[in-house]
């Protein structure tokens, strides 16, 4: 089944924020991962679906703004106070940091046997705080149940930081 890519126009049944072709180019320019290069088209499509699912599942309560339509398949596009580096993100687009995060995750997923989202044991009573910083933007993140085995990806966290609540973003006037 061909991958259905969201381009900001709220495509029915959308499954990914990025296409295979764009991820191929991104891998060539930035990552150079042999597992992605060697993966078949269906494997790449599956990895892109998993990457999008990861982003929508892990960050769905943190994204700035609101979905454009309640019936859209994915969490983006969004309306409201959504900015990247002080520039408003149009409601009919997918922000570049989200595209890059999707492609990074897909490339990682193609080279792994296990899924990006893993089942975890019941959380422990541990609480852990950390600061995530991307350039001038810094955010405190608190994890309850610090003994989980859910995968975290630093580059993805840094890429999506401007798109989530709590990031100190300044609007340009």
PDB file of C-alpha atoms in Angstrom:
ATOM      1  CA  UNK A   1       0.000   0.000   0.000  1.00  0.00           C
ATOM      2  CA  UNK A   2       1.452   3.378  -1.002  1.00  0.00           C
ATOM      3  CA  UNK A   3       2.392   5.766   1.784  1.00  0.00           C
ATOM      4  CA  UNK A   4      -0.052   8.661   2.222  1.00  0.00           C
ATOM      5  CA  UNK A   5       1.928  11.808   3.108  1.00  0.00           C
ATOM      6  CA  UNK A   6       0.404  14.821   4.851  1.00  0.00           C
ATOM      7  CA  UNK A   7       1.425  18.054   3.153  1.00  0.00           C
ATOM      8  CA  UNK A   8      -0.620  20.468   5.258  1.00  0.00           C
ATOM      9  CA  UNK A   9      -3.822  20.209   3.237  1.00  0.00           C
ATOM     10  CA  UNK A  10      -5.361  17.605   5.589  1.00  0.00           C
ATOM     11  CA  UNK A  11      -5.130  14.592   3.331  1.00  0.00           C
ATOM     12  CA  UNK A  12      -7.618  11.847   4.145  1.00  0.00           C
ATOM     13  CA  UNK A  13      -5.919   8.797   5.633  1.00  0.00           C
ATOM     14  CA  UNK A  14      -2.510  10.519   5.952  1.00  0.00           C
ATOM     15  CA  UNK A  15       0.111   8.246   7.542  1.00  0.00           C
ATOM     16  CA  UNK A  16       3.349  10.217   7.487  1.00  0.00           C
ATOM     17  CA  UNK A  17       4.721  13.738   7.606  1.00  0.00           C
ATOM     18  CA  UNK A  18       7.567  12.879   5.222  1.00  0.00           C
ATOM     19  CA  UNK A  19       7.894  10.963   1.966  1.00  0.00           C
ATOM     20  CA  UNK A  20      10.362   8.225   1.093  1.00  0.00           C
ATOM     21  CA  UNK A  21      11.969  10.455  -1.551  1.00  0.00           C
ATOM     22  CA  UNK A  22      12.499  13.329   0.896  1.00  0.00           C
ATOM     23  CA  UNK A  23      13.882  10.938   3.506  1.00  0.00           C
ATOM     24  CA  UNK A  24      16.240   9.405   0.939  1.00  0.00           C
ATOM     25  CA  UNK A  25      17.587  12.898   0.179  1.00  0.00           C
ATOM     26  CA  UNK A  26      17.803  13.786   3.891  1.00  0.00           C
ATOM     27  CA  UNK A  27      19.684  10.568   4.628  1.00  0.00           C
ATOM     28  CA  UNK A  28      22.136  11.302   1.816  1.00  0.00           C
ATOM     29  CA  UNK A  29      22.712  14.894   2.988  1.00  0.00           C
ATOM     30  CA  UNK A  30      22.734  14.506   6.778  1.00  0.00           C
ATOM     31  CA  UNK A  31      22.812  10.943   8.097  1.00  0.00           C
ATOM     32  CA  UNK A  32      24.307   8.478   5.635  1.00  0.00           C
ATOM     33  CA  UNK A  33      22.727   5.448   7.291  1.00  0.00           C
ATOM     34  CA  UNK A  34      23.376   2.255   5.306  1.00  0.00           C
ATOM     35  CA  UNK A  35      20.329   0.516   6.815  1.00  0.00           C
ATOM     36  CA  UNK A  36      18.074   3.150   5.259  1.00  0.00           C
ATOM     37  CA  UNK A  37      19.848   2.912   1.914  1.00  0.00           C
ATOM     38  CA  UNK A  38      19.521  -0.891   1.907  1.00  0.00           C
ATOM     39  CA  UNK A  39      15.875  -0.938   3.022  1.00  0.00           C
ATOM     40  CA  UNK A  40      13.169  -1.797   0.502  1.00  0.00           C
ATOM     41  CA  UNK A  41      10.433   0.706  -0.372  1.00  0.00           C
ATOM     42  CA  UNK A  42       7.836  -1.076   1.863  1.00  0.00           C
ATOM     43  CA  UNK A  43      10.342  -1.118   4.754  1.00  0.00           C
ATOM     44  CA  UNK A  44      10.972   2.614   4.329  1.00  0.00           C
ATOM     45  CA  UNK A  45       7.237   3.323   4.220  1.00  0.00           C
ATOM     46  CA  UNK A  46       6.707   1.275   7.384  1.00  0.00           C
ATOM     47  CA  UNK A  47       9.549   3.170   9.103  1.00  0.00           C
ATOM     48  CA  UNK A  48       7.971   6.520   8.130  1.00  0.00           C
ATOM     49  CA  UNK A  49       4.603   5.388   9.502  1.00  0.00           C
ATOM     50  CA  UNK A  50       6.304   4.351  12.757  1.00  0.00           C
ATOM     51  CA  UNK A  51       8.158   7.662  12.980  1.00  0.00           C
ATOM     52  CA  UNK A  52       4.960   9.661  12.537  1.00  0.00           C
ATOM     53  CA  UNK A  53       3.151   7.446  15.037  1.00  0.00           C
ATOM     54  CA  UNK A  54       5.974   8.005  17.540  1.00  0.00           C
ATOM     55  CA  UNK A  55       5.790  11.786  17.173  1.00  0.00           C
ATOM     56  CA  UNK A  56       1.996  11.923  17.379  1.00  0.00           C
ATOM     57  CA  UNK A  57       1.907   9.528  20.338  1.00  0.00           C
ATOM     58  CA  UNK A  58       4.777  10.890  22.417  1.00  0.00           C
ATOM     59  CA  UNK A  59       4.110  14.600  21.830  1.00  0.00           C
ATOM     60  CA  UNK A  60       0.338  14.808  21.153  1.00  0.00           C
ATOM     61  CA  UNK A  61      -0.440  16.581  24.446  1.00  0.00           C
ATOM     62  CA  UNK A  62       2.488  18.958  24.094  1.00  0.00           C
ATOM     63  CA  UNK A  63       2.096  20.335  20.563  1.00  0.00           C
ATOM     64  CA  UNK A  64       1.368  24.045  20.383  1.00  0.00           C
ATOM     65  CA  UNK A  65      -1.937  25.132  18.899  1.00  0.00           C
ATOM     66  CA  UNK A  66      -4.820  22.878  17.920  1.00  0.00           C
ATOM     67  CA  UNK A  67      -5.511  20.520  15.046  1.00  0.00           C
ATOM     68  CA  UNK A  68      -7.153  22.296  12.114  1.00  0.00           C
ATOM     69  CA  UNK A  69      -9.963  19.696  11.938  1.00  0.00           C
ATOM     70  CA  UNK A  70     -11.046  17.197  14.570  1.00  0.00           C
ATOM     71  CA  UNK A  71     -11.294  14.533  11.862  1.00  0.00           C
ATOM     72  CA  UNK A  72      -7.772  14.857  10.419  1.00  0.00           C
ATOM     73  CA  UNK A  73      -5.672  11.692  10.555  1.00  0.00           C
ATOM     74  CA  UNK A  74      -2.562  13.192  12.150  1.00  0.00           C
ATOM     75  CA  UNK A  75      -1.812  15.850  14.770  1.00  0.00           C
ATOM     76  CA  UNK A  76      -0.493  18.297  12.151  1.00  0.00           C
ATOM     77  CA  UNK A  77      -1.317  20.700  10.535  1.00  0.00           C
ATOM     78  CA  UNK A  78      -2.274  22.925  13.471  1.00  0.00           C
ATOM     79  CA  UNK A  79      -3.713  26.386  14.055  1.00  0.00           C
ATOM     80  CA  UNK A  80      -3.196  28.843  16.869  1.00  0.00           C
ATOM     81  CA  UNK A  81      -0.018  30.058  18.498  1.00  0.00           C
ATOM     82  CA  UNK A  82       2.363  27.872  16.516  1.00  0.00           C
ATOM     83  CA  UNK A  83       5.739  29.443  15.812  1.00  0.00           C
ATOM     84  CA  UNK A  84       9.170  28.263  14.732  1.00  0.00           C
ATOM     85  CA  UNK A  85      11.957  30.665  15.683  1.00  0.00           C
ATOM     86  CA  UNK A  86       9.409  33.450  16.126  1.00  0.00           C
ATOM     87  CA  UNK A  87       7.860  32.960  12.693  1.00  0.00           C
ATOM     88  CA  UNK A  88       4.218  31.850  12.515  1.00  0.00           C
ATOM     89  CA  UNK A  89       3.718  28.423  10.951  1.00  0.00           C
ATOM     90  CA  UNK A  90       0.866  28.569   8.420  1.00  0.00           C
ATOM     91  CA  UNK A  91      -2.096  26.281   9.160  1.00  0.00           C
ATOM     92  CA  UNK A  92      -1.701  24.668   5.744  1.00  0.00           C
ATOM     93  CA  UNK A  93       1.852  23.419   6.207  1.00  0.00           C
ATOM     94  CA  UNK A  94       3.985  20.918   8.078  1.00  0.00           C
ATOM     95  CA  UNK A  95       6.847  22.655   9.914  1.00  0.00           C
ATOM     96  CA  UNK A  96      10.393  21.831   8.814  1.00  0.00           C
ATOM     97  CA  UNK A  97      11.483  20.708  12.320  1.00  0.00           C
ATOM     98  CA  UNK A  98       8.654  18.160  12.341  1.00  0.00           C
ATOM     99  CA  UNK A  99       9.649  16.908   8.886  1.00  0.00           C
ATOM    100  CA  UNK A 100      13.258  16.524   9.997  1.00  0.00           C
ATOM    101  CA  UNK A 101      12.225  14.756  13.213  1.00  0.00           C
ATOM    102  CA  UNK A 102      10.070  12.355  11.166  1.00  0.00           C
ATOM    103  CA  UNK A 103      12.927  11.583   8.799  1.00  0.00           C
ATOM    104  CA  UNK A 104      15.444  11.122  11.635  1.00  0.00           C
ATOM    105  CA  UNK A 105      13.126   8.670  13.383  1.00  0.00           C
ATOM    106  CA  UNK A 106      12.342   6.782  10.183  1.00  0.00           C
ATOM    107  CA  UNK A 107      16.025   6.320   9.416  1.00  0.00           C
ATOM    108  CA  UNK A 108      16.563   5.026  12.961  1.00  0.00           C
ATOM    109  CA  UNK A 109      13.539   2.710  12.696  1.00  0.00           C
ATOM    110  CA  UNK A 110      14.776   1.191   9.436  1.00  0.00           C
ATOM    111  CA  UNK A 111      17.943   0.012  11.143  1.00  0.00           C
ATOM    112  CA  UNK A 112      16.287  -1.552  14.199  1.00  0.00           C
ATOM    113  CA  UNK A 113      14.471  -4.788  14.830  1.00  0.00           C
ATOM    114  CA  UNK A 114      12.208  -3.413  17.569  1.00  0.00           C
ATOM    115  CA  UNK A 115       9.608  -0.658  17.136  1.00  0.00           C
ATOM    116  CA  UNK A 116      10.202   2.957  18.167  1.00  0.00           C
ATOM    117  CA  UNK A 117       7.410   2.768  20.735  1.00  0.00           C
ATOM    118  CA  UNK A 118       7.878  -0.095  23.132  1.00  0.00           C
ATOM    119  CA  UNK A 119       5.673  -1.508  25.835  1.00  0.00           C
ATOM    120  CA  UNK A 120       6.982  -0.572  29.255  1.00  0.00           C
ATOM    121  CA  UNK A 121       6.525  -1.938  32.739  1.00  0.00           C
ATOM    122  CA  UNK A 122       4.401  -0.075  35.267  1.00  0.00           C
ATOM    123  CA  UNK A 123       6.161   3.171  36.184  1.00  0.00           C
ATOM    124  CA  UNK A 124       8.165   3.374  39.360  1.00  0.00           C
ATOM    125  CA  UNK A 125       7.843   6.184  41.860  1.00  0.00           C
ATOM    126  CA  UNK A 126      10.913   7.917  40.421  1.00  0.00           C
ATOM    127  CA  UNK A 127      10.644  11.441  39.087  1.00  0.00           C
ATOM    128  CA  UNK A 128      13.381  12.882  36.934  1.00  0.00           C
ATOM    129  CA  UNK A 129      13.730  16.424  35.630  1.00  0.00           C
ATOM    130  CA  UNK A 130      15.997  17.539  32.868  1.00  0.00           C
ATOM    131  CA  UNK A 131      16.548  20.557  30.701  1.00  0.00           C
ATOM    132  CA  UNK A 132      16.426  20.149  26.939  1.00  0.00           C
ATOM    133  CA  UNK A 133      18.092  22.963  25.038  1.00  0.00           C
ATOM    134  CA  UNK A 134      18.017  23.744  21.339  1.00  0.00           C
ATOM    135  CA  UNK A 135      19.889  26.938  20.583  1.00  0.00           C
ATOM    136  CA  UNK A 136      18.359  29.743  22.644  1.00  0.00           C
ATOM    137  CA  UNK A 137      15.274  27.661  23.519  1.00  0.00           C
ATOM    138  CA  UNK A 138      15.313  25.724  26.761  1.00  0.00           C
ATOM    139  CA  UNK A 139      12.590  23.616  28.375  1.00  0.00           C
ATOM    140  CA  UNK A 140      12.251  21.618  31.582  1.00  0.00           C
ATOM    141  CA  UNK A 141      10.896  18.127  30.982  1.00  0.00           C
ATOM    142  CA  UNK A 142       9.711  15.905  33.825  1.00  0.00           C
ATOM    143  CA  UNK A 143       9.485  12.150  33.479  1.00  0.00           C
ATOM    144  CA  UNK A 144       7.394  10.164  35.939  1.00  0.00           C
ATOM    145  CA  UNK A 145       8.462   6.549  36.226  1.00  0.00           C
ATOM    146  CA  UNK A 146      12.083   7.073  35.325  1.00  0.00           C
ATOM    147  CA  UNK A 147      12.715   3.333  35.006  1.00  0.00           C
ATOM    148  CA  UNK A 148      10.831   2.893  31.739  1.00  0.00           C
ATOM    149  CA  UNK A 149      12.444   1.468  28.672  1.00  0.00           C
ATOM    150  CA  UNK A 150      10.715   3.851  26.225  1.00  0.00           C
ATOM    151  CA  UNK A 151      13.230   5.029  23.672  1.00  0.00           C
ATOM    152  CA  UNK A 152      14.192   8.692  23.604  1.00  0.00           C
ATOM    153  CA  UNK A 153      15.991  10.416  20.770  1.00  0.00           C
ATOM    154  CA  UNK A 154      17.918  13.574  21.641  1.00  0.00           C
ATOM    155  CA  UNK A 155      17.992  14.955  18.107  1.00  0.00           C
ATOM    156  CA  UNK A 156      14.218  14.506  17.806  1.00  0.00           C
ATOM    157  CA  UNK A 157      13.595  16.169  21.174  1.00  0.00           C
ATOM    158  CA  UNK A 158      15.732  19.119  20.102  1.00  0.00           C
ATOM    159  CA  UNK A 159      14.062  19.375  16.695  1.00  0.00           C
ATOM    160  CA  UNK A 160      10.497  19.440  18.052  1.00  0.00           C
ATOM    161  CA  UNK A 161      11.291  21.676  21.034  1.00  0.00           C
ATOM    162  CA  UNK A 162      10.088  24.898  19.332  1.00  0.00           C
ATOM    163  CA  UNK A 163       6.780  23.193  18.473  1.00  0.00           C
ATOM    164  CA  UNK A 164       5.770  22.129  21.976  1.00  0.00           C
ATOM    165  CA  UNK A 165       4.172  23.953  24.917  1.00  0.00           C
ATOM    166  CA  UNK A 166       6.511  25.343  27.493  1.00  0.00           C
ATOM    167  CA  UNK A 167       9.275  26.202  25.046  1.00  0.00           C
ATOM    168  CA  UNK A 168      10.165  29.866  25.463  1.00  0.00           C
ATOM    169  CA  UNK A 169       9.330  31.113  21.996  1.00  0.00           C
ATOM    170  CA  UNK A 170       9.086  34.824  21.193  1.00  0.00           C
ATOM    171  CA  UNK A 171       6.623  35.979  18.585  1.00  0.00           C
ATOM    172  CA  UNK A 172       7.887  38.583  16.124  1.00  0.00           C
ATOM    173  CA  UNK A 173       5.740  41.639  15.691  1.00  0.00           C
TER     174      UNK A 173
END
